[in-house]
Coordinates of C-alpha atoms and ligand atoms in Angstrom, one line a residue:
X4 CA -1.0 20.6 38.1
X5 CA 0.9 18.1 36.0
X6 CA 0.5 14.4 36.6
X7 CA 3.4 12.6 38.1
X8 CA 3.7 9.8 35.6
X9 CA 6.8 8.9 33.5
X10 CA 7.2 10.3 30.0
X11 CA 8.6 7.3 28.1
X12 CA 8.8 7.7 24.4
X13 CA 6.5 5.5 22.4
X14 CA 9.0 3.7 20.1
X15 CA 8.6 0.7 17.8
X16 CA 11.6 -0.9 19.5
X17 CA 9.4 -1.2 22.6
X18 CA 7.1 -3.5 20.7
X19 CA 9.9 -5.7 19.4
X20 CA 11.6 -5.8 22.8
X21 CA 8.4 -7.1 24.3
X22 CA 8.2 -9.9 21.8
X23 CA 11.8 -10.8 22.2
X24 CA 11.6 -10.8 26.0
X25 CA 8.4 -12.7 26.6
X26 CA 7.5 -14.4 23.3
X27 CA 10.9 -15.3 21.8
X28 CA 9.8 -18.8 20.9
X29 CA 6.5 -17.8 19.3
X30 CA 6.7 -18.8 15.6
X31 CA 7.0 -16.7 12.5
X32 CA 6.3 -19.0 9.5
X33 CA 7.0 -17.7 6.0
X34 CA 6.6 -19.0 2.5
X35 CA 10.0 -18.1 1.2
X36 CA 10.5 -16.6 -2.3
X37 CA 12.5 -19.8 -3.0
X38 CA 9.4 -21.9 -2.3
X39 CA 9.7 -23.9 0.9
X40 CA 8.3 -22.9 4.2
X41 CA 10.7 -21.1 6.5
X42 CA 10.3 -21.3 10.3
X43 CA 11.6 -18.6 12.6
X44 CA 10.4 -17.0 15.8
X45 CA 10.2 -13.6 17.5
X46 CA 13.6 -14.2 19.2
X47 CA 15.3 -14.8 15.9
X48 CA 13.5 -11.9 14.2
X49 CA 14.7 -9.6 17.0
X50 CA 18.3 -10.8 16.8
X51 CA 18.4 -10.5 13.0
X52 CA 16.7 -7.0 13.2
X53 CA 19.7 -6.0 15.4
X54 CA 22.0 -7.4 12.8
X55 CA 20.2 -5.3 10.2
X56 CA 20.7 -2.2 12.5
X57 CA 24.4 -3.0 12.8
X58 CA 24.5 -3.3 9.0
X59 CA 22.9 0.1 8.5
X60 CA 25.5 1.6 10.8
X61 CA 28.2 0.0 8.7
X62 CA 26.6 1.4 5.6
X63 CA 26.6 4.9 7.2
X64 CA 22.8 5.2 7.1
X65 CA 21.9 8.2 9.2
X66 CA 18.8 8.6 11.4
X67 CA 15.8 9.7 9.3
X68 CA 17.3 8.2 6.1
X69 CA 14.8 6.3 4.0
X70 CA 15.5 2.6 3.2
X71 CA 13.3 1.2 0.4
X72 CA 12.0 -2.3 0.2
X73 CA 10.6 -4.1 -2.8
X74 CA 9.6 -7.4 -1.2
X75 CA 6.8 -9.9 -0.5
X76 CA 5.6 -11.0 3.0
X77 CA 8.3 -13.0 4.6
X78 CA 10.7 -13.1 7.6
X79 CA 13.5 -11.2 5.9
X80 CA 11.1 -8.3 5.1
X81 CA 9.9 -8.4 8.7
X82 CA 13.5 -8.2 10.1
X83 CA 14.1 -5.2 7.9
X84 CA 10.8 -3.6 9.2
X85 CA 12.1 -3.6 12.7
X86 CA 15.8 -3.2 12.0
X87 CA 15.2 0.0 10.0
X88 CA 12.6 1.6 12.2
X89 CA 14.0 0.7 15.6
X90 CA 17.4 2.1 14.6
X91 CA 15.9 5.4 13.7
X92 CA 15.9 5.1 9.9
X93 CA 12.7 5.3 7.9
X94 CA 11.1 2.2 6.4
X95 CA 10.0 2.9 2.9
X96 CA 8.0 0.0 1.5
X97 CA 7.4 0.2 -2.2
X98 CA 4.5 -1.4 -4.0
X99 CA 6.0 -3.4 -6.9
X100 CA 2.6 -3.7 -8.6
X101 CA 2.7 0.0 -9.6
X102 CA 3.9 0.9 -13.1
X103 CA 7.7 1.0 -13.3
X104 CA 7.6 4.7 -13.8
X105 CA 5.6 5.2 -10.6
X106 CA 8.0 2.9 -8.7
X107 CA 10.8 5.0 -9.9
X108 CA 9.0 8.2 -9.0
X109 CA 8.3 7.0 -5.5
X110 CA 11.9 5.9 -4.7
X111 CA 13.2 9.1 -6.2
X112 CA 10.7 11.3 -4.3
X113 CA 11.5 9.5 -1.0
X114 CA 15.3 9.9 -1.7
X115 CA 15.8 6.4 -0.4
X116 CA 19.5 5.6 0.0
X117 CA 19.4 1.8 -0.1
X118 CA 17.0 -0.6 -1.7
X119 CA 16.4 -4.1 -0.3
X120 CA 14.7 -6.3 -2.9
X121 CA 13.4 -9.8 -3.5
X122 CA 15.2 -11.5 -6.4
X123 CA 11.8 -11.7 -8.2
X124 CA 12.1 -8.0 -8.8
X125 CA 15.7 -8.1 -10.1
X126 CA 14.7 -7.2 -13.6
X127 CA 12.7 -4.2 -12.4
X128 CA 15.6 -3.0 -10.2
X129 CA 18.0 -3.3 -13.1
X130 CA 15.6 -1.3 -15.3
X131 CA 15.2 1.5 -12.8
X132 CA 18.7 1.7 -11.3
X133 CA 20.2 4.1 -13.9
X134 CA 17.5 6.6 -13.0
X135 CA 17.7 6.4 -9.2
X136 CA 20.6 8.7 -8.4
X137 CA 20.1 8.7 -4.7
X138 CA 20.3 5.0 -4.2
X139 CA 23.8 4.0 -2.9
X140 CA 23.3 0.3 -3.0
X141 CA 21.0 -2.6 -3.8
X142 CA 20.7 -5.4 -1.4
X143 CA 19.3 -8.7 -2.8
X144 CA 17.3 -10.6 -0.2
X145 CA 18.9 -14.0 -0.6
X146 CA 21.9 -16.1 0.0
X147 CA 25.0 -15.9 -2.1
X148 CA 24.0 -18.8 -4.4
X149 CA 20.7 -17.2 -5.3
X150 CA 22.2 -13.8 -6.2
X151 CA 20.8 -12.4 -9.5
X152 CA 23.2 -11.5 -12.2
X153 CA 22.1 -7.9 -12.9
X154 CA 24.0 -4.8 -13.7
X155 CA 23.4 -2.3 -10.9
X156 CA 25.9 -0.3 -8.9
X157 CA 26.9 -1.7 -5.6
X158 CA 24.9 -5.0 -5.7
X159 CA 25.0 -6.6 -2.2
X160 CA 24.0 -10.0 -0.8
X161 CA 21.7 -9.8 2.3
X162 CA 22.7 -13.0 3.9
X163 CA 26.4 -12.3 3.5
X164 CA 26.0 -8.9 4.9
X165 CA 24.0 -10.2 7.9
X166 CA 26.5 -13.0 8.6
X167 CA 29.2 -10.3 9.1
X168 CA 27.2 -8.6 11.9
X169 CA 26.5 -9.6 15.5
X170 CA 23.1 -9.6 17.0
X171 CA 24.2 -7.2 19.8
X172 CA 22.6 -3.8 19.4
X173 CA 21.1 -1.5 22.0
X174 CA 18.1 0.2 20.4
X175 CA 18.6 3.9 20.7
X176 CA 16.0 6.1 22.4
X177 CA 14.8 9.2 20.7
X178 CA 11.8 11.5 20.2
X179 CA 8.7 9.5 19.6
X180 CA 7.6 12.0 17.0
X181 CA 10.5 11.0 14.7
X182 CA 9.5 9.4 11.4
X183 CA 9.3 5.6 11.3
X184 CA 7.8 4.6 8.0
X185 CA 6.9 6.2 4.6
X186 CA 4.0 4.7 2.6
X187 CA 2.8 6.1 -0.7
X188 CA -0.9 6.3 -1.6
X189 CA -1.9 4.2 -4.5
X190 CA -2.3 7.2 -6.7
X191 CA -5.3 6.6 -8.9
X192 CA -4.9 10.2 -10.1
X193 CA -1.7 12.1 -10.4
X194 CA 1.5 11.0 -8.7
X195 CA 1.4 9.0 -5.5
X196 CA 1.9 11.0 -2.3
X197 CA 3.9 10.0 0.7
X198 CA 2.4 9.5 4.1
X199 CA 5.1 9.6 6.8
X200 CA 4.2 7.8 10.0
X201 CA 6.0 8.4 13.3
X202 CA 7.0 6.1 16.1
X203 CA 4.2 7.6 18.3
X204 CA 1.5 7.1 15.6
X205 CA 2.7 3.5 14.9
X206 CA 2.6 2.5 18.6
X207 CA -0.7 4.1 19.3
X208 CA -2.2 2.5 16.1
X209 CA -0.8 -0.8 17.3
X210 CA -2.5 -0.5 20.7
X211 CA -5.7 0.2 18.8
X212 CA -5.3 -3.0 16.8
X213 CA -4.9 -5.0 20.0
X214 CA -8.1 -3.8 21.5
X215 CA -11.0 -6.2 21.7
X216 CA -13.3 -4.0 19.7
X217 CA -11.0 -3.8 16.7
X218 CA -8.8 -6.7 15.6
X219 CA -8.2 -8.1 19.1
X220 CA -4.7 -9.1 18.3
X221 CA -3.4 -11.1 21.2
X222 CA -0.7 -13.7 22.2
X223 CA -3.1 -16.5 21.4
X224 CA -3.6 -15.7 17.8
X225 CA -2.0 -17.2 14.7
X226 CA -2.3 -14.4 12.2
X227 CA -2.1 -15.0 8.4
X228 CA -1.2 -11.8 6.8
X229 CA -2.4 -11.6 3.2
X230 CA -2.3 -7.9 2.9
X231 CA 1.1 -7.0 1.5
X232 CA 3.8 -5.7 3.8
X233 CA 4.1 -3.0 1.1
X234 CA 0.5 -1.8 1.5
X235 CA 0.2 0.6 4.5
X236 CA 2.6 -1.6 6.4
X237 CA 0.2 -4.6 6.1
X238 CA -2.5 -2.5 7.8
X239 CA 0.0 -2.0 10.7
X240 CA -0.5 -5.6 11.9
X241 CA 3.2 -6.6 12.2
X242 CA 3.8 -3.9 14.8
X243 CA 0.8 -4.9 16.8
X244 CA 1.8 -8.6 16.5
X245 CA 5.2 -7.8 18.1
X246 CA 3.5 -6.0 20.9
X247 CA 1.5 -9.1 21.8
X248 CA 3.8 -11.9 20.7
X249 CA 1.2 -13.2 18.3
X250 CA 2.3 -15.9 15.8
X251 CA 2.7 -14.7 12.3
X252 CA 2.1 -16.6 9.1
X253 CA 3.5 -14.8 6.0
X254 CA 2.4 -16.2 2.7
X255 CA 5.3 -14.9 0.5
X256 CA 4.2 -14.3 -3.0
X257 CA 1.7 -17.2 -3.1
X258 CA -1.8 -16.0 -2.5
X259 CA -3.5 -18.8 -4.5
X260 CA -6.2 -20.8 -2.9
X261 CA -4.2 -24.0 -2.4
X262 CA -1.2 -22.3 -0.8
X263 CA -3.4 -20.2 1.6
X264 CA -5.6 -23.2 2.6
X265 CA -2.5 -25.2 3.4
X266 CA -1.2 -22.4 5.7
X267 CA -4.6 -22.0 7.4
X268 CA -4.8 -25.7 8.1
X269 CA -1.2 -26.5 9.0
X270 CA -0.4 -23.3 11.0
X271 CA -3.6 -23.3 13.0
X272 CA -4.4 -19.9 11.7
X273 CA -7.1 -18.2 13.9
X274 CA -7.2 -14.8 12.2
X275 CA -6.6 -13.7 8.6
X276 CA -6.7 -10.3 6.9
X277 CA -7.2 -10.1 3.1
X278 CA -8.9 -8.0 0.5
X279 CA -12.1 -9.5 -0.9
X280 CA -10.5 -10.8 -4.1
X281 CA -8.1 -13.0 -2.2
X282 CA -11.1 -14.4 -0.2
X283 CA -13.1 -15.0 -3.4
X284 CA -10.1 -16.9 -4.9
X285 CA -9.7 -19.0 -1.8
X286 CA -13.4 -19.9 -1.6
X287 CA -13.4 -20.8 -5.3
X288 CA -10.5 -23.1 -4.8
X289 CA -12.1 -24.7 -1.8
X290 CA -15.4 -25.3 -3.7
X291 CA -13.5 -27.0 -6.5
X292 CA -11.1 -29.1 -4.4
X293 CA -12.5 -30.1 -1.0
X294 CA -15.3 -32.0 0.4
X295 CA -16.8 -30.7 3.7
X296 CA -14.9 -33.2 5.9
X297 CA -11.6 -31.5 5.0
X298 CA -12.6 -28.4 6.8
X299 CA -12.9 -30.1 10.2
X300 CA -10.3 -29.0 12.7
X301 CA -9.7 -25.6 11.1
X302 CA -9.1 -22.9 13.7
X303 CA -9.9 -19.8 11.6
X304 CA -12.6 -17.9 13.6
X305 CA -12.2 -14.2 12.7
X306 CA -11.5 -12.8 9.3
X307 CA -10.8 -9.2 8.4
X308 CA -11.4 -7.6 5.0
X309 CA -11.5 -4.1 3.6
X310 CA -9.8 -2.0 1.0
X311 CA -13.0 -2.2 -1.1
X312 CA -16.5 -3.0 0.0
X313 CA -16.8 -6.6 1.2
X314 CA -19.5 -8.4 -0.8
X315 CA -22.2 -10.4 1.0
X316 CA -21.0 -13.7 -0.5
X317 CA -17.5 -13.3 1.2
X318 CA -19.2 -12.8 4.6
X319 CA -21.5 -15.9 4.0
X320 CA -18.7 -18.2 2.8
X321 CA -16.3 -17.2 5.6
X322 CA -19.2 -18.2 7.9
X323 CA -20.1 -21.4 6.1
X324 CA -16.7 -22.7 5.3
X325 CA -14.8 -21.7 8.4
X326 CA -17.4 -20.7 11.0
X327 CA -15.6 -17.4 10.9
X328 CA -17.0 -13.9 11.7
X329 CA -16.2 -11.1 9.3
X330 CA -14.7 -7.9 10.5
X331 CA -15.4 -5.4 7.8
X332 CA -12.9 -2.5 8.2
X333 CA -12.3 0.8 6.5
X334 CA -9.3 3.1 6.5
X335 CA -6.7 4.5 4.2
X336 CA -3.0 5.0 3.9
X337 CA -3.5 8.5 5.3
X338 CA -4.7 7.0 8.5
X339 CA -2.2 4.2 9.1
X340 CA -4.8 2.8 8.0
X341 CA -7.5 1.9 10.5
X342 CA -10.6 4.1 11.1
X343 CA -13.5 1.8 11.5
X344 CA -13.9 -1.9 12.3
X345 CA -17.0 -4.1 12.2
X346 CA -17.0 -5.6 15.7
X347 CA -20.4 -6.4 17.0
X348 CA -22.3 -4.7 19.8
X349 CA -24.2 -6.3 22.7
X350 CA -27.5 -6.2 20.7
X351 CA -26.0 -8.3 17.9
X352 CA -24.9 -11.2 20.2
X353 CA -27.1 -14.2 19.7
X354 CA -28.3 -13.1 16.2
X355 CA -27.9 -15.6 13.4
X356 CA -26.0 -14.7 10.2
X357 CA -29.0 -13.4 8.3
X358 CA -30.0 -11.1 11.1
X359 CA -26.4 -9.9 11.5
X360 CA -25.8 -9.5 7.8
X361 CA -26.8 -5.8 7.5
X362 CA -24.2 -5.0 10.2
X363 CA -21.4 -7.0 8.5
X364 CA -22.1 -5.2 5.2
X365 CA -21.4 -1.8 6.7
X366 CA -17.8 -0.7 6.7
X367 CA -17.5 -1.0 10.5
X368 CA -17.9 1.4 13.3
X369 CA -15.7 4.1 14.5
X370 CA -12.9 2.9 16.8
X371 CA -11.6 4.7 19.8
X372 CA -8.7 7.0 18.7
X373 CA -9.9 7.8 15.2
X374 CA -12.4 10.6 15.1
X375 CA -14.7 10.1 12.1
X376 CA -17.5 12.4 11.0
X377 CA -19.7 12.9 7.9
X378 CA -20.1 16.5 6.6
X379 CA -22.1 18.2 3.9
X380 CA -20.8 20.2 1.0
X381 CA -20.4 23.2 3.3
X382 CA -18.4 21.3 5.9
X383 CA -21.3 21.0 8.5
X384 CA -21.5 17.7 10.4
X385 CA -24.5 15.6 9.3
X386 CA -26.7 13.7 11.7
X387 CA -25.7 10.2 12.6
X388 CA -29.0 8.8 11.3
X389 CA -27.9 6.1 8.9
X390 CA -29.3 8.1 6.0
X391 CA -27.6 11.5 5.6
X392 CA -24.9 11.1 3.0
X393 CA -21.8 13.3 2.8
X394 CA -18.0 13.1 2.8
X395 CA -16.0 11.4 5.6
X396 CA -13.5 13.5 7.5
X397 CA -11.1 12.1 10.0
X398 CA -8.6 13.2 12.6
X399 CA -6.5 11.6 15.3
X400 CA -3.0 10.6 16.4
X401 CA -2.5 8.2 13.5
X402 CA -4.0 10.5 10.8
X403 CA -1.6 12.5 8.7
X404 CA -1.1 16.2 9.2
X405 CA 0.3 16.7 5.7
X406 CA 1.9 14.7 2.9
X407 CA 5.6 14.1 2.6
X408 CA 7.5 17.2 1.3
X409 CA 4.2 19.1 1.4
X410 CA 2.8 17.4 -1.7
X411 CA -0.8 18.5 -2.3
X412 CA -0.5 21.6 -0.1
X413 CA -2.5 22.0 3.1
X414 CA -4.7 18.9 3.4
X415 CA -6.1 19.3 6.9
X416 CA -8.2 22.2 8.2
X417 CA -7.5 24.4 11.2
X418 CA -9.1 21.8 13.5
X419 CA -7.1 18.9 12.1
X420 CA -9.9 17.4 10.0
X421 CA -8.7 15.5 6.8
X422 CA -11.1 15.1 3.9
X423 CA -11.0 11.5 2.9
X424 CA -12.8 11.8 -0.4
X425 CA -15.0 8.8 0.7
X426 CA -18.8 9.4 0.7
X427 CA -20.8 7.7 3.3
X428 CA -23.5 7.8 6.0
X429 CA -23.2 7.0 9.7
X430 CA -25.6 5.6 12.2
X431 CA -25.9 6.4 15.9
X432 CA -23.6 3.6 16.9
X433 CA -20.8 5.0 14.6
X434 CA -21.2 2.3 11.9
X435 CA -20.5 3.8 8.5
X436 CA -21.8 2.8 5.1
X437 CA -19.5 3.9 2.2
X438 CA -21.6 4.7 -0.8
X439 CA -18.8 5.9 -3.1
X440 CA -15.5 7.6 -3.6
X441 CA -16.3 11.3 -4.0
X442 CA -15.0 11.1 -7.5
X443 CA -17.1 8.1 -8.3
X444 CA -20.5 9.3 -7.2
X445 CA -23.3 9.1 -9.8
X446 CA -25.7 12.1 -9.6
X447 CA -28.8 11.4 -11.5
X448 CA -31.2 14.3 -11.7
X449 CA -29.6 15.7 -8.5
X450 CA -30.0 12.5 -6.5
X451 CA -27.1 10.2 -5.6
X452 CA -26.9 6.6 -6.7
X453 CA -24.4 4.4 -4.9
X454 CA -22.1 2.6 -7.3
X455 CA -20.8 0.4 -4.5
X456 CA -24.3 -0.9 -3.6
X457 CA -25.1 -1.7 -7.2
X458 CA -21.7 -3.5 -7.6
X459 CA -22.3 -5.5 -4.5
X460 CA -25.7 -6.6 -5.8
X461 CA -24.4 -7.4 -9.2
X462 CA -21.6 -9.7 -7.8
X463 CA -24.2 -11.6 -5.8
X464 CA -25.4 -13.0 -9.1
X465 CA -23.8 -16.5 -9.5
X466 CA -22.6 -15.7 -13.1
X467 CA -20.8 -12.5 -12.2
X468 CA -17.1 -12.5 -11.2
X469 CA -16.6 -8.8 -10.9
X470 CA -18.7 -5.7 -11.6
X471 CA -18.2 -2.0 -11.8
X472 CA -20.7 0.8 -12.0
X473 CA -19.7 4.2 -13.5
X474 CA -21.5 7.4 -14.4
X475 CA -22.2 7.9 -18.0
X476 CA -23.5 11.2 -19.4
X477 CA -27.2 11.6 -20.0
X478 CA -29.1 14.4 -21.8
X479 CA -31.9 14.6 -19.3
X480 CA -30.5 13.2 -16.0
X481 CA -27.0 14.5 -16.4
X482 CA -25.6 11.1 -15.3
X483 CA -26.9 7.6 -15.3
X484 CA -25.3 4.4 -14.0
X485 CA -23.7 2.0 -16.5
X486 CA -22.9 -1.6 -15.3
X487 CA -19.8 -3.3 -16.5
X488 CA -19.6 -7.0 -15.9
X489 CA -16.8 -9.5 -16.0
X490 CA -18.6 -12.9 -16.2
X491 CA -17.2 -16.1 -14.5
X492 CA -15.4 -18.4 -16.9
X493 CA -18.0 -20.4 -18.8
X494 CA -21.0 -18.6 -17.1
X495 CA -23.8 -17.2 -19.2
X496 CA -26.0 -14.3 -18.3
X497 CA -27.7 -11.7 -20.5
X498 CA -28.2 -8.0 -19.9
X499 CA -32.0 -8.6 -19.5
X500 CA -31.4 -11.3 -16.9
X501 CA -29.1 -9.1 -14.9
X502 CA -31.4 -6.1 -14.9
X503 CA -34.3 -8.4 -13.9
X504 CA -32.1 -9.7 -11.1
X505 CA -31.4 -6.2 -9.8
X506 CA -34.8 -4.7 -10.4
X507 CA -36.5 -6.1 -7.3
X508 CA -33.6 -5.2 -5.0
X509 CA -33.3 -1.5 -5.7
X510 CA -35.3 1.6 -6.4
X511 CA -36.4 1.7 -10.0
X512 CA -34.5 4.8 -10.9
X513 CA -31.2 3.2 -9.6
X514 CA -31.4 0.5 -12.4
X515 CA -28.4 0.8 -14.7
X516 CA -29.3 2.2 -18.2
X517 CA -27.1 -0.4 -19.8
X518 CA -24.9 -3.5 -19.1
X519 CA -21.6 -4.0 -20.9
X520 CA -19.8 -7.3 -20.7
X521 CA -16.0 -7.0 -20.6
X522 CA -13.1 -9.5 -20.7
X523 CA -11.7 -8.0 -17.6
X524 CA -11.8 -4.8 -15.5
X525 CA -8.8 -2.5 -15.0
X526 CA -7.3 -2.4 -11.5
X527 CA -5.0 -0.2 -9.5
X528 CA -1.9 -1.6 -7.9
X529 CA -3.8 -2.2 -4.7
X530 CA -6.5 -4.2 -6.4
X531 CA -9.2 -1.5 -6.6
X532 CA -11.2 -1.1 -9.9
X533 CA -9.6 1.7 -11.8
X534 CA -12.8 3.9 -12.2
X535 CA -10.9 6.8 -13.7
X536 CA -10.1 4.6 -16.8
X537 CA -13.6 3.3 -17.0
X538 CA -15.1 6.8 -16.9
X539 CA -12.7 7.9 -19.7
X540 CA -13.7 4.9 -21.7
X541 CA -17.4 4.8 -21.1
X542 CA -18.4 8.3 -20.0
X543 CA -20.1 8.9 -23.3
X544 CA -21.7 5.5 -23.6
X545 CA -25.3 6.6 -23.8
X546 CA -24.4 9.3 -26.3
X547 CA -23.0 6.8 -28.8
X548 CA -25.5 5.6 -31.4
X549 CA -27.1 2.3 -30.4
X550 CA -26.2 -0.5 -32.7
X551 CA -22.7 0.7 -33.6
X552 CA -19.9 -1.7 -32.9
X553 CA -18.8 0.2 -29.8
X554 CA -22.1 0.1 -28.2
Ligands
LIG16 P1 -5.6 2.9 0.4 O1 -5.0 4.2 0.9 O2 -4.9 2.3 -0.8 O3 -5.6 1.9 1.5 O4 -7.1 3.1 -0.1 C1 -8.0 3.7 0.8 C2 -9.3 3.8 0.1 O5 -9.9 2.5 -0.1 C3 -10.4 4.4 1.0 O6 -10.3 5.8 0.9 C4 -11.7 3.9 0.4 O7 -12.0 4.6 -0.8 C5 -11.3 2.5 0.0 N1 -11.7 1.5 1.1 C6 -11.0 1.1 2.1 N2 -11.7 0.2 2.8 C7 -12.9 0.1 2.2 C8 -14.1 -0.6 2.5 N3 -14.3 -1.5 3.5 N4 -15.2 -0.4 1.7 C9 -15.1 0.5 0.6 N5 -14.0 1.1 0.3 C10 -12.9 1.0 1.1

């Protein structure tokens, strides 16, 4: 017997309609690319999103057509987010931090027909345009007077175009399974691959972000979004924000400590999501510039971090400087991205920070809607005992079923499980601890050593800014850990001191065989340490004769 409830399609326009109808006055504050703060609200965003939709009609953009953006976090980008998706076109956010050739590959692979870009990327757009045959026009996100003088075909001015459109537009209704957004993976190896979200997946993921045991996004929050709108749609938060009417604070291109602190203070920010590096920069700025009284009156109570393992020091400083609790989350582009989130359980309530720390250091616990399991090399599920290490597999309504245009072939098994390439263990409550990327594991004499754990310990040394641990070949143990360290400016620490610091915190056989001090570590476009490059460079480190200049 079928249920007798209505079958209404889950469309992103329903989220925006809600914000427009009930939270029109709730603010959207942006640091504009031009510099000053820009104040808008959900009502204005919705109206301008409709102007964008009318513009797309005028430009003959068909349903399903990809519209690329190369832009920072600000109101114009947000309008395009909703204008494009709600009208049935596909939002294709491009990460400008990738190498130009990768940016070109991604726009070409997506066959995007228009490109909306911030003027800060004008030179990149001009460089790439001759090799982007599918792009019919380039829309500069600015007013007429700020138009860049670049030589690209069909250069258009966003504010002029919008001024010619009305804000009247009835959002169309269509199949909830139609594509809404295309995000490419960061592509540490090979070419980036496209992950194509649907309206249904985006709305269900938004509902998940609103739930109390994940990000608890609600009408009362003022959300500072430091994750870029071009990285997995800013972790999906803008869509969830619309569905609640939360206030949004968008930092533009300025993620330095002073700019972020000003927003946290002046916009009564209650929740902020950022990768660990952004947090570390903010705390360093606070330490250098503020005395404790300046922090009174701040409203920041919950902070979210992920993308890479969150070091202990970030959790401690969020607590000490803001009184904020860390939500350590894990996910990936292939899962929209959220899979786990470190919200506490009843037994953690009343614990002090030291007691809770082991929980915060884990990558969060499985959320409803994302099925997460750990399997051994033969694909058998491992016990949830907090010890058994294997690869994470995921499935669920916001997990991909295959990459765009079938790149990479069949990537989920018959039961829908996707192999994430992350290596972890899980406890009985569903908390996972990521020990490595599958490609980064160090196998010494057949036993696994967690590079992530060693890195976290190394960065807890006061002289260490950033650390990476990679496998280096060894005649007896096959692989041994090598620690690469970027020291803080002016800080001194020797190899012997660092090894002594680590030695009472880990098993003896985990101790790195050597420590190399580097000027800086290479990063991917999403801020992760580029381990592939380090392995290429240092894979033979222990085979090199000691005492040579390279060792
Ligand atoms: P991306 O698709 O660019 O968002 O990258 C996803 C990858 O980032 C995951 O597969 C993990 O390897 C890594 N990652 C994400 N969150 C965490 C975390 N909290 N701790 C460690 N690694 C993480």
